[in-house]
Short mmCIF file of C-alpha atoms in Angstrom, two decimals:
data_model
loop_
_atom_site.label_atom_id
_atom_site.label_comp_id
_atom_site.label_asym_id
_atom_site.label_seq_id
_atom_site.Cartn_x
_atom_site.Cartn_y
_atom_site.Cartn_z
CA UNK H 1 -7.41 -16.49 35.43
CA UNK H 2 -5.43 -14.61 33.00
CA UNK H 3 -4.51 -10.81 33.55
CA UNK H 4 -5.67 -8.57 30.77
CA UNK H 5 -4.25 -5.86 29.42
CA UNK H 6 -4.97 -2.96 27.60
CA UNK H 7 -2.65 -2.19 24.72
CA UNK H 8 -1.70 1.14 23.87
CA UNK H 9 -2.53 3.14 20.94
CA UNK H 10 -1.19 5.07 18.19
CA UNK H 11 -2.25 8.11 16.72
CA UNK H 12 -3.32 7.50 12.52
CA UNK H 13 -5.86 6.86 10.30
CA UNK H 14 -7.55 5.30 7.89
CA UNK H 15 -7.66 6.66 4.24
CA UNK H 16 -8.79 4.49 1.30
CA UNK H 17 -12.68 3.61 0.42
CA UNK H 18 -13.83 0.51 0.28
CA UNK H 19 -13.42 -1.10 -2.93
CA UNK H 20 -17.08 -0.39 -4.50
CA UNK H 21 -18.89 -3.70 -4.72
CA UNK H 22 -16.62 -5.55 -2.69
CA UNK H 23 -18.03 -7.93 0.80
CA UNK H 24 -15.32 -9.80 2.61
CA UNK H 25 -17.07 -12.54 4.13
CA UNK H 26 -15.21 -14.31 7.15
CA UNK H 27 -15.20 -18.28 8.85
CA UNK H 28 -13.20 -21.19 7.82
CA UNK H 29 -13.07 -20.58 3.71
CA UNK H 30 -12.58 -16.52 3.80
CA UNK H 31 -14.98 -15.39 0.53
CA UNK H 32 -15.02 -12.54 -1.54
CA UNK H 33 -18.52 -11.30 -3.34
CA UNK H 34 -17.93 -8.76 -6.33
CA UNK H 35 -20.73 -7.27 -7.35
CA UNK H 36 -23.18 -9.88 -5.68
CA UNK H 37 -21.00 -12.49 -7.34
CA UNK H 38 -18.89 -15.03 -5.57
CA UNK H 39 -14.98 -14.76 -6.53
CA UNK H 40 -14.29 -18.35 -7.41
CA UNK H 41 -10.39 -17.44 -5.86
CA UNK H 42 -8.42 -16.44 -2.86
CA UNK H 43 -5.25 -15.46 -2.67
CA UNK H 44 -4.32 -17.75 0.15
CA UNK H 45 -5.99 -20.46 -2.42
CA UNK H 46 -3.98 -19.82 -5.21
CA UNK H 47 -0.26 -20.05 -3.25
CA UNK H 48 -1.12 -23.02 -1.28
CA UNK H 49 -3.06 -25.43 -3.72
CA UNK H 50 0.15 -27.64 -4.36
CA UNK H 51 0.87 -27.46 -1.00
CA UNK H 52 2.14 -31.50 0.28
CA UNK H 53 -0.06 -33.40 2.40
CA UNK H 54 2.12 -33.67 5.24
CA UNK H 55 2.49 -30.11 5.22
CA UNK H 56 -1.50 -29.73 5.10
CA UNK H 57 -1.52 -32.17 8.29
CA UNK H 58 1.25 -30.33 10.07
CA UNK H 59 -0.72 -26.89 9.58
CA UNK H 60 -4.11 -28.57 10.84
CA UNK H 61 -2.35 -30.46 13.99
CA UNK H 62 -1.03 -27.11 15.17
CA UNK H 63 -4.37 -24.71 14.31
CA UNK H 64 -6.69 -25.09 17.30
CA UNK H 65 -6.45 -24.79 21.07
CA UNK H 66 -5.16 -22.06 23.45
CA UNK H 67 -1.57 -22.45 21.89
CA UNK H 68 -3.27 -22.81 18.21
CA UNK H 69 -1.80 -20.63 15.48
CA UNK H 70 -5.30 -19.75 14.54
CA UNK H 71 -5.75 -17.89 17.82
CA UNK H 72 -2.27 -16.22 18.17
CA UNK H 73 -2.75 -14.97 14.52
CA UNK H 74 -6.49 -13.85 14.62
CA UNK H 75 -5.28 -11.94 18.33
CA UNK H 76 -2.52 -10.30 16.85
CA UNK H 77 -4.00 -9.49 13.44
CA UNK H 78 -6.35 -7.68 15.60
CA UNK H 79 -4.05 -5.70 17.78
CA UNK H 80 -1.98 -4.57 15.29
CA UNK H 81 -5.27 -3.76 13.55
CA UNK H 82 -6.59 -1.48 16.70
CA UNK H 83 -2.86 -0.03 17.32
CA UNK H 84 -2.96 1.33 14.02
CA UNK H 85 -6.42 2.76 13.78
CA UNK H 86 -6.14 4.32 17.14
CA UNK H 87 -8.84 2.12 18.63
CA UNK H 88 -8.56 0.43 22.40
CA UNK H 89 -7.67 -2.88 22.67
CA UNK H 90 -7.81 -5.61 25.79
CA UNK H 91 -6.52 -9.10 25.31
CA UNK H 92 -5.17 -11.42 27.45
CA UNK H 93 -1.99 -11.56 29.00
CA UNK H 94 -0.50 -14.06 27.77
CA UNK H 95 0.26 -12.20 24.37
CA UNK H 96 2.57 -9.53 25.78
CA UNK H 97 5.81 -10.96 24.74
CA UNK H 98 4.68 -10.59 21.20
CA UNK H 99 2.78 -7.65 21.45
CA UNK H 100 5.29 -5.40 22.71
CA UNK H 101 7.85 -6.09 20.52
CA UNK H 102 5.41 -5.85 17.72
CA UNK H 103 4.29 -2.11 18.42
CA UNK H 104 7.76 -1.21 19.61
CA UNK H 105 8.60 -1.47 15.50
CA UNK H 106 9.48 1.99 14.24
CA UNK H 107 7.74 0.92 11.21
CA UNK H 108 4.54 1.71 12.76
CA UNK H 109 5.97 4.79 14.21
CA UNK H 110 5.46 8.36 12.26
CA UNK H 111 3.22 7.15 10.04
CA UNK H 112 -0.61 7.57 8.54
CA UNK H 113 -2.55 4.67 7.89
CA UNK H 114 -3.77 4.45 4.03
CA UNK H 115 -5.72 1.09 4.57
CA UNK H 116 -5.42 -1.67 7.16
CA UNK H 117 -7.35 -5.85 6.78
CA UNK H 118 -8.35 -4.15 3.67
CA UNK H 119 -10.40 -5.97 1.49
CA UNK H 120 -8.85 -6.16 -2.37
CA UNK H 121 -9.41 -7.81 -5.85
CA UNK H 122 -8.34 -9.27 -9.21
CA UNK H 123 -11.42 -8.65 -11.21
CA UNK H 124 -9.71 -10.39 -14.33
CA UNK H 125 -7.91 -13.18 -12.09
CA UNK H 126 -11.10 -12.92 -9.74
CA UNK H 127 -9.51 -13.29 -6.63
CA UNK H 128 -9.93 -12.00 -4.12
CA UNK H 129 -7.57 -11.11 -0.51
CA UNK H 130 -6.71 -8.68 1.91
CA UNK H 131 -4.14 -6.73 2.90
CA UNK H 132 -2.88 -6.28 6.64
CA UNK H 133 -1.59 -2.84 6.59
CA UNK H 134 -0.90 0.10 3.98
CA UNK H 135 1.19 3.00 5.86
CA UNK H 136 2.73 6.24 4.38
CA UNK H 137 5.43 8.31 6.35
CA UNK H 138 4.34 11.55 8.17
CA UNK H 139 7.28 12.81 7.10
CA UNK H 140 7.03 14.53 4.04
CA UNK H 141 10.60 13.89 2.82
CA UNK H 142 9.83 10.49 3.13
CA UNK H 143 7.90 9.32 0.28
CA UNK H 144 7.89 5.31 1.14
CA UNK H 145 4.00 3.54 0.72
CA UNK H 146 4.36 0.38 2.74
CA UNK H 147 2.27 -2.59 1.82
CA UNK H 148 2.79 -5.23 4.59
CA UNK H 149 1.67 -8.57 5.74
CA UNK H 150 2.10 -9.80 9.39
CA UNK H 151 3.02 -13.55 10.20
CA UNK H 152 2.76 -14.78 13.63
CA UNK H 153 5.42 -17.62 14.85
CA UNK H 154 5.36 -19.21 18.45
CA UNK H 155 9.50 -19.27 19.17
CA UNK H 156 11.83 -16.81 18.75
CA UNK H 157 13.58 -19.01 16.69
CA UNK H 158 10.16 -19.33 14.41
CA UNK H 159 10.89 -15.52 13.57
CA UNK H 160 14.62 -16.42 12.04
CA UNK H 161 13.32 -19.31 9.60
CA UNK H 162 10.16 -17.81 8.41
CA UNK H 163 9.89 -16.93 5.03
CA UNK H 164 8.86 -13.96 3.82
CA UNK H 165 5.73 -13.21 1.97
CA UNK H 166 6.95 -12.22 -1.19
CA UNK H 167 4.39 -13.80 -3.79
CA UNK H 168 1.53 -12.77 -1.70
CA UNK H 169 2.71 -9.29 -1.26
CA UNK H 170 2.94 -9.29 -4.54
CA UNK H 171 -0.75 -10.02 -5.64
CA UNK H 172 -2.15 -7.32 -3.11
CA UNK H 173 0.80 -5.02 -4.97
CA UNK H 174 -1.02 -5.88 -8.52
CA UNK H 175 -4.43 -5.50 -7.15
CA UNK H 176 -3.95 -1.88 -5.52
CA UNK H 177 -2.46 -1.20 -9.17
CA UNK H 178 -5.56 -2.14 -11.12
CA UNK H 179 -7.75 -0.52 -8.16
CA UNK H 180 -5.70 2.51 -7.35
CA UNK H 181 -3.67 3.50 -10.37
CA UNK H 182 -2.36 6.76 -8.71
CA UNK H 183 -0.91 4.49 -5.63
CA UNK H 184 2.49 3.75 -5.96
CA UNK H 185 3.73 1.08 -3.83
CA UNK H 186 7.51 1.33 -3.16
CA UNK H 187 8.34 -0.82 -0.23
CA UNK H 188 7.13 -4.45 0.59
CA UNK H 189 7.26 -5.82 3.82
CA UNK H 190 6.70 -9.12 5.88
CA UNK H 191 6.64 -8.18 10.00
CA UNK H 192 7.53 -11.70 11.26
CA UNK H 193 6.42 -11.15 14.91
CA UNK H 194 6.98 -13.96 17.37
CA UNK H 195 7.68 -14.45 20.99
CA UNK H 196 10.28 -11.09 22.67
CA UNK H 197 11.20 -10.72 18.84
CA UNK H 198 9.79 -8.86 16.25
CA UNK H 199 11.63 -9.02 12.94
CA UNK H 200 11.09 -7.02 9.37
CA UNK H 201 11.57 -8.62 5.93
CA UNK H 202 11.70 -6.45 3.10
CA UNK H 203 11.07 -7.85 -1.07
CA UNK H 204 12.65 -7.01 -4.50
CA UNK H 205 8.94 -5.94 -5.89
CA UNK H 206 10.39 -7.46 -9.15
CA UNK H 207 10.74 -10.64 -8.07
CA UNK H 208 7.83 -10.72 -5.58
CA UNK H 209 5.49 -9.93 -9.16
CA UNK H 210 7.46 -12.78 -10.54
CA UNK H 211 6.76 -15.09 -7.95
CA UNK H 212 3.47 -14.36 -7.50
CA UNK H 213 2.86 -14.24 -11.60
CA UNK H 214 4.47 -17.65 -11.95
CA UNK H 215 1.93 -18.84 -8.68
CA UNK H 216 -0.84 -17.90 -10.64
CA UNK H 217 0.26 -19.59 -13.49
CA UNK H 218 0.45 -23.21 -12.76
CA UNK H 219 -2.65 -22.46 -10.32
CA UNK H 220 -4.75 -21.75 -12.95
CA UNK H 221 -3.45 -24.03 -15.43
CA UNK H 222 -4.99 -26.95 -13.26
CA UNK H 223 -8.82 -25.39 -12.90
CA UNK H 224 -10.77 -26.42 -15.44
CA UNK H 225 -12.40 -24.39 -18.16
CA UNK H 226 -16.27 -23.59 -17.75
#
């Protein structure tokens, strides 16, 4: 039987609405409803659609079972979630070597929390995604906004070859622009967290919008026109 543990919390909070309209519906295909209208898009949809089919294969043989990524990510997701909402957590055991190294970052240190598995759109693009975590320095010489996106890895030396999440970055980046004009995003960040090792990747936001611009284009250049 596995211990359990109960991870410790931070002390932030939670500060943009809801996008008005907006339902984030979970399960296997991850929908977005505008409005009572079904976005036709995901982000996750748009980057991987040319994706190889041995790479498709590779990412289903590894998805389920105790060791699955789909459990390690939907745990962690969730404690990093709870950590930075100041919310109680238990999970099992078995998670500690990324956990701890995870919360130990100082980028989750010092900071307030301006909107965390936050729920976003592209009402021209319509697509639709969500961000893992928004964060904004207590310090107020420190003028950073953080947009980041966690990836979880199962070896150590998973966290050296990942790559970061530029072109997805990205897309949140243009959606909190359309959404939030005021925002200003300065810093983009991919928290690669895997076994005793956490590491932090930080993207050129020029590049990251061309990535992700140049994603959408041959994306939608193979849907058809209605």
């Amino acid at each position: 039987m596995p211990r359990l543990q109960r991870v410790r919390k931070s002390f932030v909070r939670q500060l943009l609405d809801p996008v008005p309209g907006l339902e984030f519906h979970g399960g296997h295909h991850h929908r977005y409803r505008l409005n009572g209208e079904w976005l036709p898009y995901n982000v996750s949809t748009v980057l991987s659609w040319d994706m190889s089919p041995a790479q498709r294969a590779a990412i289903e043989r590894t998805k389920e079972g105790p060791d699955g990524w789909e459990i390690r990510g939907r745990t962690l997701h969730r404690v990093l979630e709870r950590h930075l909402l100041n919310e109680p957590d238990i999970v099992d055991d078995r998670w500690t070597p990324w956990i701890e190294p995870l919360l130990d970052q100082p980028l989750f240190k010092g900071v307030e929390v301006l909107a965390v598995e936050y729920p976003i759109c592209d009402k021209i693009k319509r697509v639709g995604g969500s961000l893992d975590f928004l964060l904004r320095p207590t310090d107020p010489d420190d003028n950073r906004v953080i947009l980041g996106d966690l990836k979880t890895v199962s070896s150590k030396k998973g966290v050296s070859s990942r790559k970061p999440a530029t072109a997805q970055l990205a897309a949140y980046q243009s959606m909190l622009a359309s959404l939030h004009p005021r925002l200003m995003i300065t810093d983009l960040v991919t928290v690669v967290c895997g076994p005793e090792r956490t590491r932090i990747i930080n993207s050129d936001a020029e590049t990251a919008w061309q990535q992700w611009e140049e994603a959408w284009g041959r994306f939608h250049a193979t849907q058809p026109d209605f």
